[in-house]
Structures are given as structure tokens and as C-alpha cells.
PDB file of C-alpha atoms in Angstrom:
ATOM      1  CA  MET Y   1    -154.086   3.142  74.407  1.00 81.00           C
ATOM      2  CA  LEU Y   2    -151.429   3.986  76.761  1.00 83.00           C
ATOM      3  CA  ARG Y   3    -153.558   6.953  78.083  1.00 88.00           C
ATOM      4  CA  PHE Y   4    -156.899   4.897  78.096  1.00 93.00           C
ATOM      5  CA  GLU Y   5    -157.789   6.666  81.284  1.00 91.00           C
ATOM      6  CA  ASP Y   6    -158.576   9.563  79.738  1.00 91.00           C
ATOM      7  CA  SER Y   7    -159.888   7.956  76.390  1.00 95.00           C
ATOM      8  CA  ASP Y   8    -163.955   7.698  75.647  1.00 94.00           C
ATOM      9  CA  ARG Y   9    -163.057   5.002  73.070  1.00 96.00           C
ATOM     10  CA  PHE Y  10    -162.792   2.328  76.037  1.00 97.00           C
ATOM     11  CA  ASP Y  11    -166.015   1.299  77.957  1.00 97.00           C
ATOM     12  CA  ASP Y  12    -165.687   0.903  81.720  1.00 97.00           C
ATOM     13  CA  ARG Y  13    -165.449  -2.757  81.170  1.00 98.00           C
ATOM     14  CA  GLN Y  14    -162.191  -2.490  78.865  1.00 98.00           C
ATOM     15  CA  LYS Y  15    -161.017   0.007  81.216  1.00 98.00           C
ATOM     16  CA  ALA Y  16    -160.944  -2.196  84.375  1.00 98.00           C
ATOM     17  CA  ALA Y  17    -159.254  -4.911  82.411  1.00 98.00           C
ATOM     18  CA  LEU Y  18    -156.655  -2.340  81.215  1.00 98.00           C
ATOM     19  CA  ARG Y  19    -156.188  -1.439  84.861  1.00 98.00           C
ATOM     20  CA  TYR Y  20    -155.607  -5.241  86.053  1.00 98.00           C
ATOM     21  CA  THR Y  21    -153.441  -5.370  82.937  1.00 98.00           C
ATOM     22  CA  SER Y  22    -151.333  -2.193  84.597  1.00 96.00           C
ATOM     23  CA  ALA Y  23    -151.340  -3.905  88.015  1.00 98.00           C
ATOM     24  CA  ILE Y  24    -149.810  -6.988  86.943  1.00 98.00           C
ATOM     25  CA  LEU Y  25    -147.209  -5.424  84.316  1.00 96.00           C
ATOM     26  CA  TRP Y  26    -146.189  -2.472  86.507  1.00 94.00           C
ATOM     27  CA  ASP Y  27    -147.782  -1.837  90.060  1.00 95.00           C
ATOM     28  CA  SER Y  28    -149.151  -4.254  92.108  1.00 97.00           C
ATOM     29  CA  SER Y  29    -150.885  -1.282  94.016  1.00 97.00           C
ATOM     30  CA  ILE Y  30    -152.931  -0.491  91.140  1.00 97.00           C
ATOM     31  CA  ALA Y  31    -155.298  -3.710  92.177  1.00 98.00           C
ATOM     32  CA  ASP Y  32    -156.417  -1.825  95.053  1.00 98.00           C
ATOM     33  CA  ASP Y  33    -160.177  -2.711  96.489  1.00 98.00           C
ATOM     34  CA  ASP Y  34    -161.646   0.022  94.247  1.00 98.00           C
ATOM     35  CA  LEU Y  35    -160.197  -2.283  91.562  1.00 98.00           C
ATOM     36  CA  TRP Y  36    -161.227  -5.616  92.558  1.00 98.00           C
ATOM     37  CA  ALA Y  37    -164.815  -4.026  93.078  1.00 98.00           C
ATOM     38  CA  GLN Y  38    -164.891  -3.084  89.645  1.00 98.00           C
ATOM     39  CA  LEU Y  39    -163.326  -6.278  88.373  1.00 98.00           C
ATOM     40  CA  HIS Y  40    -165.352  -8.413  90.425  1.00 98.00           C
ATOM     41  CA  ALA Y  41    -168.438  -6.351  89.043  1.00 98.00           C
ATOM     42  CA  TYR Y  42    -167.642  -7.086  85.429  1.00 98.00           C
ATOM     43  CA  PHE Y  43    -165.892 -10.427  85.298  1.00 98.00           C
ATOM     44  CA  THR Y  44    -166.615 -13.912  86.717  1.00 98.00           C
ATOM     45  CA  GLU Y  45    -163.504 -15.401  88.834  1.00 98.00           C
ATOM     46  CA  PRO Y  46    -162.574 -18.116  86.114  1.00 98.00           C
ATOM     47  CA  GLU Y  47    -162.630 -14.988  83.595  1.00 98.00           C
ATOM     48  CA  LEU Y  48    -160.190 -12.943  86.201  1.00 98.00           C
ATOM     49  CA  VAL Y  49    -157.935 -15.908  86.312  1.00 98.00           C
ATOM     50  CA  GLU Y  50    -157.832 -16.671  82.731  1.00 98.00           C
ATOM     51  CA  LEU Y  51    -157.101 -13.004  82.176  1.00 98.00           C
ATOM     52  CA  GLY Y  52    -154.470 -12.489  84.964  1.00 98.00           C
ATOM     53  CA  PHE Y  53    -152.555 -15.617  83.742  1.00 98.00           C
ATOM     54  CA  PHE Y  54    -152.589 -14.416  80.178  1.00 98.00           C
ATOM     55  CA  ILE Y  55    -151.526 -11.318  80.879  1.00 98.00           C
ATOM     56  CA  ALA Y  56    -148.566 -12.707  82.709  1.00 98.00           C
ATOM     57  CA  LEU Y  57    -147.754 -15.174  79.857  1.00 97.00           C
ATOM     58  CA  THR Y  58    -147.947 -12.452  77.328  1.00 96.00           C
ATOM     59  CA  SER Y  59    -146.089  -9.956  78.863  1.00 96.00           C
ATOM     60  CA  GLY Y  60    -143.067 -12.457  80.024  1.00 96.00           C
ATOM     61  CA  GLN Y  61    -142.826 -13.840  76.545  1.00 95.00           C
ATOM     62  CA  GLN Y  62    -142.804 -10.475  74.980  1.00 93.00           C
ATOM     63  CA  ARG Y  63    -140.284  -9.443  77.423  1.00 94.00           C
ATOM     64  CA  TRP Y  64    -138.186 -12.455  76.590  1.00 95.00           C
ATOM     65  CA  ILE Y  65    -138.658 -11.767  72.796  1.00 93.00           C
ATOM     66  CA  LYS Y  66    -137.425  -8.411  73.183  1.00 92.00           C
ATOM     67  CA  THR Y  67    -133.665  -9.765  74.071  1.00 95.00           C
ATOM     68  CA  LEU Y  68    -133.595 -12.339  71.389  1.00 96.00           C
ATOM     69  CA  GLY Y  69    -132.724  -9.575  68.638  1.00 93.00           C
ATOM     70  CA  ILE Y  70    -135.235 -11.579  66.203  1.00 92.00           C
ATOM     71  CA  GLY Y  71    -136.266  -9.792  62.937  1.00 89.00           C
ATOM     72  CA  HIS Y  72    -139.805 -10.391  60.798  1.00 86.00           C
ATOM     73  CA  ARG Y  73    -139.746 -13.108  58.415  1.00 89.00           C
ATOM     74  CA  GLU Y  74    -136.458 -14.945  59.178  1.00 94.00           C
ATOM     75  CA  VAL Y  75    -138.158 -18.175  59.577  1.00 94.00           C
ATOM     76  CA  LEU Y  76    -140.703 -19.387  56.934  1.00 92.00           C
ATOM     77  CA  GLY Y  77    -141.030 -15.666  56.043  1.00 86.00           C
ATOM     78  CA  ASP Y  78    -142.854 -16.459  52.478  1.00 85.00           C
ATOM     79  CA  THR Y  79    -146.535 -14.789  53.735  1.00 80.00           C
ATOM     80  CA  GLN Y  80    -147.793 -11.619  54.817  1.00 72.00           C
ATOM     81  CA  VAL Y  81    -149.592 -12.756  57.840  1.00 71.00           C
ATOM     82  CA  GLY Y  82    -146.795 -11.720  60.669  1.00 56.00           C
ATOM     83  CA  LEU Y  83    -145.817  -8.432  59.583  1.00 51.00           C
ATOM     84  CA  ALA Y  84    -148.046  -6.421  61.600  1.00 50.00           C
ATOM     85  CA  ALA Y  85    -146.730  -3.891  64.287  1.00 42.00           C
ATOM     86  CA  ALA Y  86    -147.752  -4.604  67.889  1.00 40.00           C
ATOM     87  CA  ASP Y  87    -148.387  -8.327  66.860  1.00 49.00           C
ATOM     88  CA  SER Y  88    -147.986 -11.687  68.046  1.00 58.00           C
ATOM     89  CA  GLU Y  89    -147.216 -12.509  71.588  1.00 72.00           C
TER      90      GLU Y  89
ATOM     91  CA  MET N   1    -129.365 -12.866  63.402  1.00 83.00           C
ATOM     92  CA  PRO N   2    -131.034 -13.644  66.460  1.00 95.00           C
ATOM     93  CA  ASN N   3    -129.315 -14.152  70.086  1.00 98.00           C
ATOM     94  CA  ILE N   4    -130.394 -17.604  69.676  1.00 98.00           C
ATOM     95  CA  SER N   5    -130.042 -19.812  66.622  1.00 97.00           C
ATOM     96  CA  TYR N   6    -133.227 -20.649  64.330  1.00 97.00           C
ATOM     97  CA  PRO N   7    -132.930 -24.533  64.125  1.00 97.00           C
ATOM     98  CA  PRO N   8    -133.650 -25.476  60.670  1.00 95.00           C
ATOM     99  CA  PRO N   9    -137.649 -26.089  60.276  1.00 93.00           C
ATOM    100  CA  ASP N  10    -136.978 -29.602  58.232  1.00 93.00           C
ATOM    101  CA  SER N  11    -134.842 -30.880  61.160  1.00 96.00           C
ATOM    102  CA  LEU N  12    -138.006 -30.801  63.762  1.00 97.00           C
ATOM    103  CA  PRO N  13    -139.952 -33.538  64.702  1.00 97.00           C
ATOM    104  CA  PRO N  14    -143.317 -33.527  62.762  1.00 97.00           C
ATOM    105  CA  ASP N  15    -145.349 -31.993  65.448  1.00 96.00           C
ATOM    106  CA  ASP N  16    -142.849 -29.218  66.250  1.00 97.00           C
ATOM    107  CA  ARG N  17    -142.854 -28.452  62.542  1.00 97.00           C
ATOM    108  CA  ASP N  18    -146.792 -28.643  62.331  1.00 96.00           C
ATOM    109  CA  LEU N  19    -146.778 -25.682  65.047  1.00 97.00           C
ATOM    110  CA  LEU N  20    -143.991 -23.713  62.464  1.00 96.00           C
ATOM    111  CA  GLU N  21    -146.127 -23.987  59.903  1.00 95.00           C
ATOM    112  CA  HIS N  22    -149.404 -23.031  61.769  1.00 94.00           C
ATOM    113  CA  ALA N  23    -147.291 -19.700  62.726  1.00 94.00           C
ATOM    114  CA  ARG N  24    -146.241 -19.227  59.214  1.00 93.00           C
ATOM    115  CA  TRP N  25    -149.989 -19.405  58.002  1.00 92.00           C
ATOM    116  CA  ASN N  26    -151.559 -17.499  60.957  1.00 89.00           C
ATOM    117  CA  GLY N  27    -148.845 -15.570  62.105  1.00 84.00           C
ATOM    118  CA  THR N  28    -149.771 -15.663  65.753  1.00 82.00           C
ATOM    119  CA  PRO N  29    -147.283 -16.810  67.606  1.00 91.00           C
ATOM    120  CA  ARG N  30    -144.465 -15.721  65.270  1.00 91.00           C
ATOM    121  CA  PRO N  31    -142.324 -18.306  63.325  1.00 95.00           C
ATOM    122  CA  GLU N  32    -139.223 -16.912  64.488  1.00 95.00           C
ATOM    123  CA  SER N  33    -140.110 -17.077  68.568  1.00 96.00           C
ATOM    124  CA  GLN N  34    -141.804 -20.693  67.741  1.00 97.00           C
ATOM    125  CA  SER N  35    -138.441 -21.859  66.062  1.00 97.00           C
ATOM    126  CA  ILE N  36    -136.182 -20.518  69.086  1.00 98.00           C
ATOM    127  CA  ARG N  37    -139.025 -22.450  71.150  1.00 98.00           C
ATOM    128  CA  SER N  38    -138.515 -25.464  69.500  1.00 98.00           C
ATOM    129  CA  HIS N  39    -134.992 -26.117  70.835  1.00 98.00           C
ATOM    130  CA  VAL N  40    -136.822 -27.366  73.839  1.00 98.00           C
ATOM    131  CA  PRO N  41    -139.975 -29.261  72.680  1.00 97.00           C
ATOM    132  CA  ALA N  42    -141.578 -28.891  76.010  1.00 97.00           C
ATOM    133  CA  VAL N  43    -141.354 -25.064  76.157  1.00 98.00           C
ATOM    134  CA  LEU N  44    -142.644 -25.112  72.376  1.00 98.00           C
ATOM    135  CA  HIS N  45    -145.681 -27.348  73.527  1.00 98.00           C
ATOM    136  CA  THR N  46    -146.237 -25.573  76.649  1.00 98.00           C
ATOM    137  CA  PHE N  47    -146.405 -22.004  75.314  1.00 98.00           C
ATOM    138  CA  THR N  48    -148.760 -23.090  72.384  1.00 97.00           C
ATOM    139  CA  ASN N  49    -150.861 -25.088  74.481  1.00 97.00           C
ATOM    140  CA  ALA N  50    -151.240 -22.027  76.872  1.00 98.00           C
ATOM    141  CA  TRP N  51    -151.734 -19.756  74.586  1.00 96.00           C
ATOM    142  CA  ARG N  52    -154.145 -21.476  72.638  1.00 96.00           C
ATOM    143  CA  GLU N  53    -156.081 -22.289  75.671  1.00 98.00           C
ATOM    144  CA  THR N  54    -156.198 -19.426  77.285  1.00 98.00           C
ATOM    145  CA  PHE N  55    -155.949 -16.694  74.450  1.00 96.00           C
ATOM    146  CA  ILE N  56    -157.582 -18.039  71.269  1.00 94.00           C
ATOM    147  CA  GLU N  57    -160.016 -20.244  73.335  1.00 96.00           C
ATOM    148  CA  GLY N  58    -160.879 -19.861  76.884  1.00 98.00           C
ATOM    149  CA  VAL N  59    -163.922 -18.727  79.176  1.00 98.00           C
ATOM    150  CA  LEU N  60    -163.376 -14.793  78.652  1.00 98.00           C
ATOM    151  CA  ASP N  61    -164.344 -13.231  75.460  1.00 97.00           C
ATOM    152  CA  HIS N  62    -161.197 -12.948  73.147  1.00 97.00           C
ATOM    153  CA  SER N  63    -161.598  -9.180  72.416  1.00 97.00           C
ATOM    154  CA  VAL N  64    -160.975  -8.319  75.961  1.00 98.00           C
ATOM    155  CA  LYS N  65    -157.554 -10.302  76.001  1.00 98.00           C
ATOM    156  CA  GLU N  66    -156.872  -9.124  72.438  1.00 96.00           C
ATOM    157  CA  LEU N  67    -157.123  -5.383  73.825  1.00 97.00           C
ATOM    158  CA  CYS N  68    -155.140  -6.229  76.773  1.00 97.00           C
ATOM    159  CA  ARG N  69    -152.271  -8.174  74.453  1.00 95.00           C
ATOM    160  CA  VAL N  70    -151.961  -5.103  72.597  1.00 94.00           C
ATOM    161  CA  TYR N  71    -151.552  -2.895  75.539  1.00 96.00           C
ATOM    162  CA  VAL N  72    -148.990  -5.008  76.990  1.00 95.00           C
ATOM    163  CA  SER N  73    -147.158  -4.761  73.506  1.00 92.00           C
ATOM    164  CA  GLN N  74    -147.247  -1.028  73.505  1.00 93.00           C
ATOM    165  CA  SER N  75    -146.290  -0.788  77.042  1.00 93.00           C
ATOM    166  CA  ILE N  76    -143.123  -2.424  76.702  1.00 89.00           C
ATOM    167  CA  GLU N  77    -142.724  -1.161  72.678  1.00 80.00           C
ATOM    168  CA  CYS N  78    -142.679  -4.737  71.607  1.00 56.00           C
ATOM    169  CA  ASP N  79    -143.368  -5.248  68.116  1.00 51.00           C
ATOM    170  CA  TYR N  80    -144.139  -9.001  68.768  1.00 46.00           C
TER     171      TYR N  80
END
């Protein structure tokens, strides 16, 4: 997934969304005129607002959680639902 | 143990405990992170509402948001 640009597993719409994610996460200059043209071709403006907000929310939360040192099954850990890697937030 | 404590679930108000029960049975968000948020009920509820309204529900198809969420996780090497 981290090499999505060279992958044939993702379609053009998905790649545009992942480029948008990269721009928010790492480098706002990725969001150039070409990317915005792609984004407007594949998504409505409300969708772009929601996706941008959600990426900001989940990336911030994940970065915060990494500092906390929490483990799996430490709270109400009697089910199997939260054990998948790269899961939850 | 985490760097911020987990309040005992039984010490929480019913609405907050309900959110932890949801995490217990659905896994997303995790009970551990929801427990830590419960130190400040406004944080717990604000995060949960934003998560539900923009990730679980919302105007954009969920699959795109899930794809981007996993990309974020892999990018920052987060298992959460």
C-alpha cells in the first residue's frame, strides 16, 4: 500500500484519495493543481471536506495513541474483535 | 501499562460505559483508547461522534475512508 503509485491493485480514484492522504500527512505541496483536478474529477466537494477532516482526525489520533504505550486486551479485553494489526483508529 | 491510566470501567457514567461496551464488542475504536479518552467525557464523546459521523456514516463511501485509514496506519507504523 505504501507504494500505491506503482501498484495495479488500486484504481485511479483510490490513488487520488491516497495522494490526498499523503499531502495531508507529509507534504502539502503534493496537493498541486494536478492533484486537485483529479480530486475534483472523482469526488464532490462535500466528499473532499469529509475525507480531509477524517484523515486529519485519524492521523492525529493515531500519532497521539502511539505515545501512550497502550497494549491489546488491557481494557474489557474478553473479546477477539480488536486484535487485528493496523486496526481501529 | 499505559502512560495515562485507564479509569475503571465501572466508575464511568452510564453513557461513557456504553461507549466502552461498544468498543468492547466492535473493536473500533479500541476500548483502551476510549478508556483513556474517558478521563474527559467531552473528549470521549466529541471523538466518538466525529468518528461515527465522518467514518462510519457520512457522504463518502466508507471503503475509500477505510483505505485511507489503513494507509495512515501503515505510514506511521501504528497498529491502532
